[in-house]
XYZ file of C-alpha atoms in Angstrom:
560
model
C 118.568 107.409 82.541
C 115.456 109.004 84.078
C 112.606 109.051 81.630
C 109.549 110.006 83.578
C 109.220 112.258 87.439
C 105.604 111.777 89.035
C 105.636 114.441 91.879
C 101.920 114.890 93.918
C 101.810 116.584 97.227
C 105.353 117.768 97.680
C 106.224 120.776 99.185
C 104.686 123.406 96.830
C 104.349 121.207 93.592
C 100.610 120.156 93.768
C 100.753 117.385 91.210
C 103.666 117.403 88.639
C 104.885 114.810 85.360
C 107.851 115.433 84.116
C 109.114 113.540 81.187
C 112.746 113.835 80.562
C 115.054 112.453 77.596
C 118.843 111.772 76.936
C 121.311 114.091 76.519
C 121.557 117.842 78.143
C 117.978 118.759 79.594
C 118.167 122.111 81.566
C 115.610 124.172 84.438
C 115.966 127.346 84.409
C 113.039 129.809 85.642
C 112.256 132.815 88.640
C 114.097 132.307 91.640
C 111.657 130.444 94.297
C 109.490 128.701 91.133
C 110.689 125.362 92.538
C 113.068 124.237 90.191
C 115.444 122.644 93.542
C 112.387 120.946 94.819
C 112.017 119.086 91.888
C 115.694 118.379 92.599
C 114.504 117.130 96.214
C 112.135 115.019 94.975
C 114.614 113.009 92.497
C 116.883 113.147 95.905
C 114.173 111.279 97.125
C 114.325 108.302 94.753
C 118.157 107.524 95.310
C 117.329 107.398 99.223
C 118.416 111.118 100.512
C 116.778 111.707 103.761
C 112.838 112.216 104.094
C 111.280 114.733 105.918
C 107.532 115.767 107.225
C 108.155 118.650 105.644
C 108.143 117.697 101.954
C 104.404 117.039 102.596
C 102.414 119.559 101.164
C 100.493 121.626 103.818
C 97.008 119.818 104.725
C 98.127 116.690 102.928
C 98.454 113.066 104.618
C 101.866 112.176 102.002
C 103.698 112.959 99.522
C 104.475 110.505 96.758
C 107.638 110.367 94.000
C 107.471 107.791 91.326
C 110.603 107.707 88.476
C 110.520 105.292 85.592
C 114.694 104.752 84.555
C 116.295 102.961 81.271
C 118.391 100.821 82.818
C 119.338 98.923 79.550
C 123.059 100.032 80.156
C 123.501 100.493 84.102
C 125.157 97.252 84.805
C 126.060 98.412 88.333
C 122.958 98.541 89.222
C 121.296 95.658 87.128
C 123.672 93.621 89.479
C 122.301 95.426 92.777
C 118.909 94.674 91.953
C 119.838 90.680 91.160
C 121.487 90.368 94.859
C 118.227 91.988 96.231
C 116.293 89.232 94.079
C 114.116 91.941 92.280
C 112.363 91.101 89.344
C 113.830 93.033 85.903
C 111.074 91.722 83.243
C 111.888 95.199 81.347
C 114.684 97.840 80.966
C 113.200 99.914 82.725
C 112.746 100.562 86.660
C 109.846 101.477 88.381
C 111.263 103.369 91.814
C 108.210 104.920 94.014
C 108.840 106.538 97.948
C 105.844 107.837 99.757
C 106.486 109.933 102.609
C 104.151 110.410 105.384
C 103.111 113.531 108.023
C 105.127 111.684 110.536
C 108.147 111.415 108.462
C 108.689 108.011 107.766
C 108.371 106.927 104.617
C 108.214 103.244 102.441
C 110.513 102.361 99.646
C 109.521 100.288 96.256
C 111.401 99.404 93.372
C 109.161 97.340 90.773
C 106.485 97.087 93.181
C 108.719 95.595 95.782
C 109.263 96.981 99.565
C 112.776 98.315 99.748
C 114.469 99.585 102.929
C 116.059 102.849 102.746
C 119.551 101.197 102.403
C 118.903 99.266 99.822
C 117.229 101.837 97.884
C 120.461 103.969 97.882
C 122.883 100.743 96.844
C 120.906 100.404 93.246
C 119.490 103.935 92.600
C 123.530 105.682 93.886
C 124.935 103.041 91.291
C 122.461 104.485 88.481
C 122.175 108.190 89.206
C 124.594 110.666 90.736
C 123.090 114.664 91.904
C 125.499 116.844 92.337
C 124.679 119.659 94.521
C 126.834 122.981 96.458
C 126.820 120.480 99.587
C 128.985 117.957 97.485
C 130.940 121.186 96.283
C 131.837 122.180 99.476
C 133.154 119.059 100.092
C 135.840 119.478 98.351
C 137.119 122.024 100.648
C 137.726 119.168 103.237
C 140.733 116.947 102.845
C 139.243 113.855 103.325
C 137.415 113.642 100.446
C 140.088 114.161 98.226
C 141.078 110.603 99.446
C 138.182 109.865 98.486
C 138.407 111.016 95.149
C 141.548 109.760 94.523
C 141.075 106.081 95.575
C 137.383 106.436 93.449
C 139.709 107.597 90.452
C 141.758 104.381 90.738
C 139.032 102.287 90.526
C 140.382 98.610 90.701
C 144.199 99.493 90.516
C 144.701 99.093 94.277
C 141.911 97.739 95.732
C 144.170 94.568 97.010
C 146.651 97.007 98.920
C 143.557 98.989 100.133
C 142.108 96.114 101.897
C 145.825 94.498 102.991
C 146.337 98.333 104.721
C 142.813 98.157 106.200
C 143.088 94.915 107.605
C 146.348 95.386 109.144
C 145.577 98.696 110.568
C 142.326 97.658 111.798
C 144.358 94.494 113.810
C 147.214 97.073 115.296
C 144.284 99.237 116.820
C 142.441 96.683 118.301
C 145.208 95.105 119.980
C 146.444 98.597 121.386
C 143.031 98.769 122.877
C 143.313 95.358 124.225
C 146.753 96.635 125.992
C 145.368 100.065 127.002
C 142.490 98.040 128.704
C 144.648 95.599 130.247
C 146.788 98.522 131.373
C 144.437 101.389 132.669
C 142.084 98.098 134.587
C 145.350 96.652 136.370
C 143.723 97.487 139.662
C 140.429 97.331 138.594
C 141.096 93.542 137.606
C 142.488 92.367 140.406
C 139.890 93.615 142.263
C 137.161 91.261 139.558
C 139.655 88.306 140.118
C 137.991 86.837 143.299
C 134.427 87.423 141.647
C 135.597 85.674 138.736
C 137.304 82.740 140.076
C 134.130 81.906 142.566
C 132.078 82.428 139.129
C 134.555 80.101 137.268
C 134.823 77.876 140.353
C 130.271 77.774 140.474
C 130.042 76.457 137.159
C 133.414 74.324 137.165
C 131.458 72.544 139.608
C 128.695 72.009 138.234
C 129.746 69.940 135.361
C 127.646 71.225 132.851
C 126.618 69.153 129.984
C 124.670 70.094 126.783
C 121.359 68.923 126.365
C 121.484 68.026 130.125
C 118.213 70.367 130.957
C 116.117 68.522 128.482
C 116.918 65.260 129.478
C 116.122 66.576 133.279
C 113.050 67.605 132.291
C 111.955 63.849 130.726
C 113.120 62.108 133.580
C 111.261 64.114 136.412
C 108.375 64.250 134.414
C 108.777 60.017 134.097
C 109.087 59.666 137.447
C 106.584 62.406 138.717
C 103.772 60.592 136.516
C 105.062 56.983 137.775
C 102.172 55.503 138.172
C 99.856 57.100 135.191
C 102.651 55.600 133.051
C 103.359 51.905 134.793
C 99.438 51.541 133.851
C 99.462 52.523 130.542
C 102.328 50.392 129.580
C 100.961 47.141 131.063
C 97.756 47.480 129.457
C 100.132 47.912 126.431
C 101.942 45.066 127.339
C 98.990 43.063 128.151
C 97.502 43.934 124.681
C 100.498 42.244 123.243
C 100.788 39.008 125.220
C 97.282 37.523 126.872
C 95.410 35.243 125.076
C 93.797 37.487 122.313
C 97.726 39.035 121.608
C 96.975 40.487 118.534
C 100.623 39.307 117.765
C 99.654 35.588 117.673
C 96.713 36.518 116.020
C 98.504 37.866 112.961
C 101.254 35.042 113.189
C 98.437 32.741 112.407
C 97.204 35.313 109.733
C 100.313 34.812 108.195
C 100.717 31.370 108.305
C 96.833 30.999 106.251
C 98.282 33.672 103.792
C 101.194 31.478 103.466
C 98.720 28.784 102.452
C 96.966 30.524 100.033
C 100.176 31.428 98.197
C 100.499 27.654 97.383
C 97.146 27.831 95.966
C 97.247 30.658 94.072
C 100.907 31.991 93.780
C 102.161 35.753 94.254
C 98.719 36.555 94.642
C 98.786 37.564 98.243
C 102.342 37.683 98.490
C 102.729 41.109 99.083
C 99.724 41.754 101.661
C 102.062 38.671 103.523
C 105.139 40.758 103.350
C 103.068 43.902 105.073
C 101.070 41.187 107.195
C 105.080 39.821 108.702
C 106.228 42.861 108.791
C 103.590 44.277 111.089
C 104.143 41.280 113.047
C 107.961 42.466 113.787
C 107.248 45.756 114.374
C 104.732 44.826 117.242
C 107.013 42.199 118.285
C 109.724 44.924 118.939
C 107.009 47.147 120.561
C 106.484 44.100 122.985
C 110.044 44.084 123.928
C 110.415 47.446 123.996
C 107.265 47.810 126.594
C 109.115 45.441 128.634
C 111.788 47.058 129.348
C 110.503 50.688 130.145
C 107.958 48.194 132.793
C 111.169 47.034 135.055
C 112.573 51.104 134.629
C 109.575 52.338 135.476
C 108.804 52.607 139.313
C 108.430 56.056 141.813
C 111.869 56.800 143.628
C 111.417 59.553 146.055
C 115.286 59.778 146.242
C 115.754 60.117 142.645
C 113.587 62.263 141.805
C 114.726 64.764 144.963
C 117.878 64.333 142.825
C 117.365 65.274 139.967
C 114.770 68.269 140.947
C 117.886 69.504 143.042
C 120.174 69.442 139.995
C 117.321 71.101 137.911
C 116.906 73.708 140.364
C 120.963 74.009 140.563
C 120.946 74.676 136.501
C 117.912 76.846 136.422
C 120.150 79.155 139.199
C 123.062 79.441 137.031
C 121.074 80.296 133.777
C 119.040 83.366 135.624
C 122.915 84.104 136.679
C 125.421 83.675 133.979
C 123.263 82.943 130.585
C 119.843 81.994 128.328
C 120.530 77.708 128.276
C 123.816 75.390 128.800
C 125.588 76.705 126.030
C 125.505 79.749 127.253
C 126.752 79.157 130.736
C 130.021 77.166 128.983
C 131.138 79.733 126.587
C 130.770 82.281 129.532
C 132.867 79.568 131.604
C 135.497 79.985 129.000
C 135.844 83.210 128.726
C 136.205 83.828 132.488
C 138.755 81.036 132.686
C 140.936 83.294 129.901
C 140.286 86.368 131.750
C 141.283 85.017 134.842
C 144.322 83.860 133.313
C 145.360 87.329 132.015
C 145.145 88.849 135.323
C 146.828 85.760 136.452
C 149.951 86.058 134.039
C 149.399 89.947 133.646
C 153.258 90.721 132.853
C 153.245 87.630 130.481
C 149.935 88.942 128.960
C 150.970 92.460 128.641
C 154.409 91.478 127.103
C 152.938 89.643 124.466
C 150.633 92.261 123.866
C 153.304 94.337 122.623
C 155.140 91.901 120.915
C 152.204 91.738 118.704
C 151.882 95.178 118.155
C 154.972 96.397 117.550
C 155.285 93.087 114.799
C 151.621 94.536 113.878
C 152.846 98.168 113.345
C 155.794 96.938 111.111
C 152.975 95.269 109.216
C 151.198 98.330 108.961
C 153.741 100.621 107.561
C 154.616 98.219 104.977
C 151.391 97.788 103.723
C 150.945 101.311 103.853
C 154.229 102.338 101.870
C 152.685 99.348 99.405
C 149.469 101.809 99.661
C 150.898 104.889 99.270
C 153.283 103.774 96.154
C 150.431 102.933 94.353
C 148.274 105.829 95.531
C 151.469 108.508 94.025
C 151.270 106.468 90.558
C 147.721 107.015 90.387
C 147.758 110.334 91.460
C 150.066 111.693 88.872
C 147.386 110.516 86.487
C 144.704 112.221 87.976
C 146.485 115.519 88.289
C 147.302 115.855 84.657
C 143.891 115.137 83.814
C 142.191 117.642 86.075
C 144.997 120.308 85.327
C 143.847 119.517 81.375
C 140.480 120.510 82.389
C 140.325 123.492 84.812
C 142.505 124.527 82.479
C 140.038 124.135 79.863
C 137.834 126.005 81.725
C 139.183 129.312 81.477
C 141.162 128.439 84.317
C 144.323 128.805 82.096
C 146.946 129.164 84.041
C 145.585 127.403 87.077
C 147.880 124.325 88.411
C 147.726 121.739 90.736
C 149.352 119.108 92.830
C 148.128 116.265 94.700
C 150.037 116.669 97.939
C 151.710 113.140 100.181
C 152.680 114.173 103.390
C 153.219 111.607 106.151
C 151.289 111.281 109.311
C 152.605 111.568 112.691
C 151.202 107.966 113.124
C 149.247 105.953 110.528
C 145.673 106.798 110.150
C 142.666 104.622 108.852
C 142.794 105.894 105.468
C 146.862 105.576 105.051
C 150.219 107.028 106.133
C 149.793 110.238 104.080
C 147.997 112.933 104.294
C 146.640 113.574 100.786
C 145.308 116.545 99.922
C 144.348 118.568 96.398
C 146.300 122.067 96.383
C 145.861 124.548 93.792
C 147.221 127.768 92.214
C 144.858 129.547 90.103
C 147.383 132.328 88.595
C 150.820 132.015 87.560
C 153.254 132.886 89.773
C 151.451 132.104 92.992
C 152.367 129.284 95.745
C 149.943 125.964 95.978
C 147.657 126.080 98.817
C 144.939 124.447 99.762
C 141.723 124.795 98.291
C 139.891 126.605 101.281
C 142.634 129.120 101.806
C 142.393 130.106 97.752
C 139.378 129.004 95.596
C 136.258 130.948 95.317
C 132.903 129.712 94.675
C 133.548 130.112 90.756
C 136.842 127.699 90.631
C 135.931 125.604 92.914
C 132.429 124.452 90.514
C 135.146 124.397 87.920
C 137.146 122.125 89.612
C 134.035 119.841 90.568
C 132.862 119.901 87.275
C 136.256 118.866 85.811
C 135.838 115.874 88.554
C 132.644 115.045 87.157
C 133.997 115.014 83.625
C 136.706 112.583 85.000
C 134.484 110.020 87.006
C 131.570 109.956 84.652
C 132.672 106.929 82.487
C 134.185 105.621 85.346
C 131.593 105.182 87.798
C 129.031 103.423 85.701
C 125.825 105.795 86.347
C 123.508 106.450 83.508
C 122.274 110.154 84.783
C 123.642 112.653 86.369
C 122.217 115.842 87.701
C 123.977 119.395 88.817
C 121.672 121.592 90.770
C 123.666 125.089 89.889
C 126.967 123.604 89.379
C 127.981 127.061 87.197
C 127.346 129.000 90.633
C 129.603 132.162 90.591
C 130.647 131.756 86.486
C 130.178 134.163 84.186
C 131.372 134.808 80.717
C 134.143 132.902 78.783
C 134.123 130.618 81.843
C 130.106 129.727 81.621
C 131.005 129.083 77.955
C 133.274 126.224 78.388
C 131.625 124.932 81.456
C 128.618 124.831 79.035
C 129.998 122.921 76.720
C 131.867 120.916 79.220
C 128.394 119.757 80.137
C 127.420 119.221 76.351
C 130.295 116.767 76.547
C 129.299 114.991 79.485
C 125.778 114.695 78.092
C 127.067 112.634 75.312
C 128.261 110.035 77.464
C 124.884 110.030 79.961
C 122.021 111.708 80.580
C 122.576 115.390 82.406
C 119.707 116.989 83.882
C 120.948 120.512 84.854
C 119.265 123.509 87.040
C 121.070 126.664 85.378
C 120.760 130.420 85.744
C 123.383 130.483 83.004
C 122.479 131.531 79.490
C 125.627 130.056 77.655
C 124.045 126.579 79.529
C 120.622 126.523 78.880
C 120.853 127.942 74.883
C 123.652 124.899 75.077
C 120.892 122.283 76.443
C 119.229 119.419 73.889
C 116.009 120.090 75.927
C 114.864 122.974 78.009
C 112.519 122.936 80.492
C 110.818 126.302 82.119
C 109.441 126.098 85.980
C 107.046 128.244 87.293
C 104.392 128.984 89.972
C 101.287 130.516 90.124
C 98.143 130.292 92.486
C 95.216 128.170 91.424
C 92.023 128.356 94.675
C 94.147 130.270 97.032
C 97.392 127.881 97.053
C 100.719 128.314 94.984
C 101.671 125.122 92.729
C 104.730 124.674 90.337
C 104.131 124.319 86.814
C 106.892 122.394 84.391
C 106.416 123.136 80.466
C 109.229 122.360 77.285
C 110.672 125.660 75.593
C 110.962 125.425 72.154
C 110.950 127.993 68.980
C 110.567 131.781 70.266
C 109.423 130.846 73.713
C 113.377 129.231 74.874
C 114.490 132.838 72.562
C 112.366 134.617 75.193
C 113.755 132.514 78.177
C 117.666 133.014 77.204
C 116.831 136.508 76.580
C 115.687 137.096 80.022
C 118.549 134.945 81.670
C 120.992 137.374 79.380
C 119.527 140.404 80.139
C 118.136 139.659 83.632
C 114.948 141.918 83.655
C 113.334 143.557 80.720
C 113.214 141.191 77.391
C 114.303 143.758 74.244
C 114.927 142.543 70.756
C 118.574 143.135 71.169
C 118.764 140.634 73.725
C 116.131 138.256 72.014
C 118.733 138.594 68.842
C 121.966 138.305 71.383
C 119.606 134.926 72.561
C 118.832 133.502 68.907
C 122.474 134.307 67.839
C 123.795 132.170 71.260
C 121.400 129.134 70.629
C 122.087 128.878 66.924
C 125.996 129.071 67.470
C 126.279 126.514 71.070
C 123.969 124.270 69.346
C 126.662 123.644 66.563
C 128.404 121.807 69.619
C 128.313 118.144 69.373
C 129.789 116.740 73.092
């Protein structure tokens, strides 16, 4: 749950803490007092979009810090483990400072974040539900989306199976179209290719082959420079000082005094011998790089000719050797699809008609599961629209097949309602108004909430076009939700805020020439006042301060 907002230098709010505390915690004030900024600024902390303009005017940034419980958001404990940040305390520390230019930097616990990973563990903890996410229920994909999120686990194996099947049938039509719609095109490529293929068959490349070039030029280009140095190696090692012979006969007198004095020297011996060998192999060693080492005009025209051959090809075909061979392959395979086009193209569509059979049995697997599922979901949302004065409201969740299979299935799955008796299911754009469809939403969010594993949740004017009975019960239905998590709620709604466990007034007023928001706690006659004025609207009298008093006293009987 959020505990604590920071806000300094955004938009109109000045500088701003919040502190906030479980269960239903409404906003409520004048229209324009910046109650949705301070919505914007939470935004901010699960990773919504920045902008330039949430700085304050004449200000360099604007900076949002949240403390959150996080005792019981295992989603997002887990999140924050794969991103190895530290969690020494329940609690997270989230901060995002946004800049005139518009970018902005990311930290969780005092960590740099990018903007991705900021949304994976703040999405799993807390969910803001605005009209944007309303209106999205108008569109037909996202009832998909909603219905697969609904089934949770219960057919996430036939999910992926249909993904990856579908995924293989439309790549391999693309590979077909290509091959098909390039026929010309590739014959034309083929005698480019095969002198390509032909250039580096030739060439016999060889990994590693460059480096090893590049010693041996540079052995024989410093010939000389390097037959000196190793005979006055050599030399070192074998004329009548050899420091070889000289250590032999150290050796031998450590020998000696061993059977004097024994083990006393007998490890500096071992060391002594075993210096001894190691020059010895040097010796032999400098020998034979002597007799290879000598200035061949020939060979070394060679081998510049081959270097010169292989630096071509790179600045042609690739970055090293490697390169040039896997591009070598894949020519050779192209060239022998073009070759064996029919062959090619006939197997192509072997594949994909065995591929599509694959893909409409994994999606009848799909869509089985999908109409189980579904007939769960329906009963529970008709149990709560219904529930929210939507009496005699119904609704189906509608299968109808595709003309071909789609990414997200065979059907085309779609939430249709009736809001009175007697009339026909359609879908939701053609019937609901603003008022049923924050209902519905809200009966979705009453659904998902234990489900999804978030601690907080937050409706910027979810009860948009409610009034009466219906406010009541989407009042409580929020009470109800607030006993399972945290709901922080922005509410023109009397029946919502006299309903809240804490209520929190927003305001502006001008302090040296500029306008600032202002966020203080209602309690005793000053929330009276407040309800009053969201009942009546305008003028505050004492029979809407009693209507108030009378409404707070009887929705605060409701336990969620």
């Amino acid at each position: 749950m959020l505990q604590s907002l920071s806000i300094k230098q955004f938009a109109i709010i000045d500088t701003l803490d919040v502190q906030f505390s479980d269960g239903l915690t409404v906003l409520s004030g004048e229209t324009g007092a910046g109650k949705s900024i301070i919505i914007d600024a939470i935004g901010q902390l699960i990773g919504m979009r920045a902008s330039s303009e949430f700085v304050r005017h004449g200000e360099k940034k604007a900076i949002i810090e949240g403390i959150f419980d996080i005792d019981d958001a295992k989603d997002a404990i887990r999140q924050l483990e794969s991103l190895g940040i530290d969690i020494n305390e329940d609690f997270l520390i989230v901060k995002r400072e946004i800049f005139r230019s518009g970018k902005s930097i990311c930290r969780i616990n005092n960590q740099t974040v990018t903007l991705q990973d900021l949304r994976q563990v703040m999405q799993a903890l807390l969910d803001i539900h605005g009209q944007h996410e309303t209106q999205s229920l108008l569109k037909q994909k996202y009832h998909v989306e909603l219905l697969d999120r609904y089934a949770d686990s219960e057919y996430t194996k036939e999910l992926q199976q249909y993904a990856q099947s579908y995924q293989q049938h439309q790549e391999k039509i693309k590979e077909l179209e290509a091959l098909e719609s390039a026929d010309q095109a590739l014959l034309q490529r083929l005698d480019l290719m095969k002198f390509q293929y032909d250039e580096l068959k030739e060439a016999h490349l060889k990994e590693g082959e460059i480096e090893q070039l590049e010693t041996d030029i540079k052995r024989i280009q410093n010939s000389e420079n390097l037959s000196l140095a190793l005979n006055a190696a050599y030399l070192t090692l074998t004329d009548e000082h050899a420091i070889t012979d000289r250590l032999y006969t150290l050796s031998t007198e450590l020998h000696n005094v061993n059977q004097i004095l024994p083990e006393t020297f007998e490890k500096l011996k071992e060391e002594v011998d075993q210096f001894y060998y190691t020059l010895e192999d040097a010796k032999h060693q400098i020998y034979e790089e002597i007799n290879q080492t000598e200035f061949d005009e020939h060979y070394l025209n060679e081998l510049e000719s081959r270097m010169n051959l292989l630096n071509n090809l790179k600045r042609k075909y690739g970055k090293d050797i490697s390169d040039l061979m896997t591009y070598q392959e894949k020519i050779a395979d192209e060239i022998n699809k073009i070759e064996n086009y029919e062959e090619s193209t006939s197997k192509l569509r072997e594949e994909i008609q065995q591929l599509s059979q694959q893909v409409q049995e994994d999606g009848q697997k799909l869509s089985k599961a999908r109409r189980i599922v579904a007939r769960q979901l329906r009963d529970r949302i008709v149990n709560e629209i219904q529930y929210l004065q939507m009496k005699d409201a119904n609704l189906e969740i509608s299968f109808k097949p595709y003309e071909t299979p789609q990414k997200d299935g065979l059907e085309h799955i779609e939430f249709l309602i009736s809001p009175n008796k007697g009339e026909p299911l359609k879908s939701l754009n053609k019937i609901a108004s603003g008022g049923e469809l924050s209902r519905i939403m809200l009966a979705l969010k009453s659904i998902f909430v234990r489900a999804r594993g978030q601690t907080a949740i937050l409706f910027d004017e979810v009860d948009s076009g409610v009034s009466g009975q219906a406010a009541q019960k989407m009042a409580e239905k929020m009470k109800d939700i607030a006993a399972v998590i945290q709901v922080i709620c922005i509410s023109h709604l009397p029946q919502v805020a006299s309903m809240s466990d804490h209520h929190l007034y927003i305001s502006k007023h001008e302090k040296d020439d500029r306008t600032t928001t202002t966020v203080r706690e209602l309690t005793g006659d000053a929330r009276i006042d407040e309800i009053a004025r969201m009942i009546s609207g305008a003028t505050v009298t004492e029979l809407t301060r009693q209507n108030a008093k009378e409404m707070i006293e009887q929705n605060q009987k409701h336990k969620g």
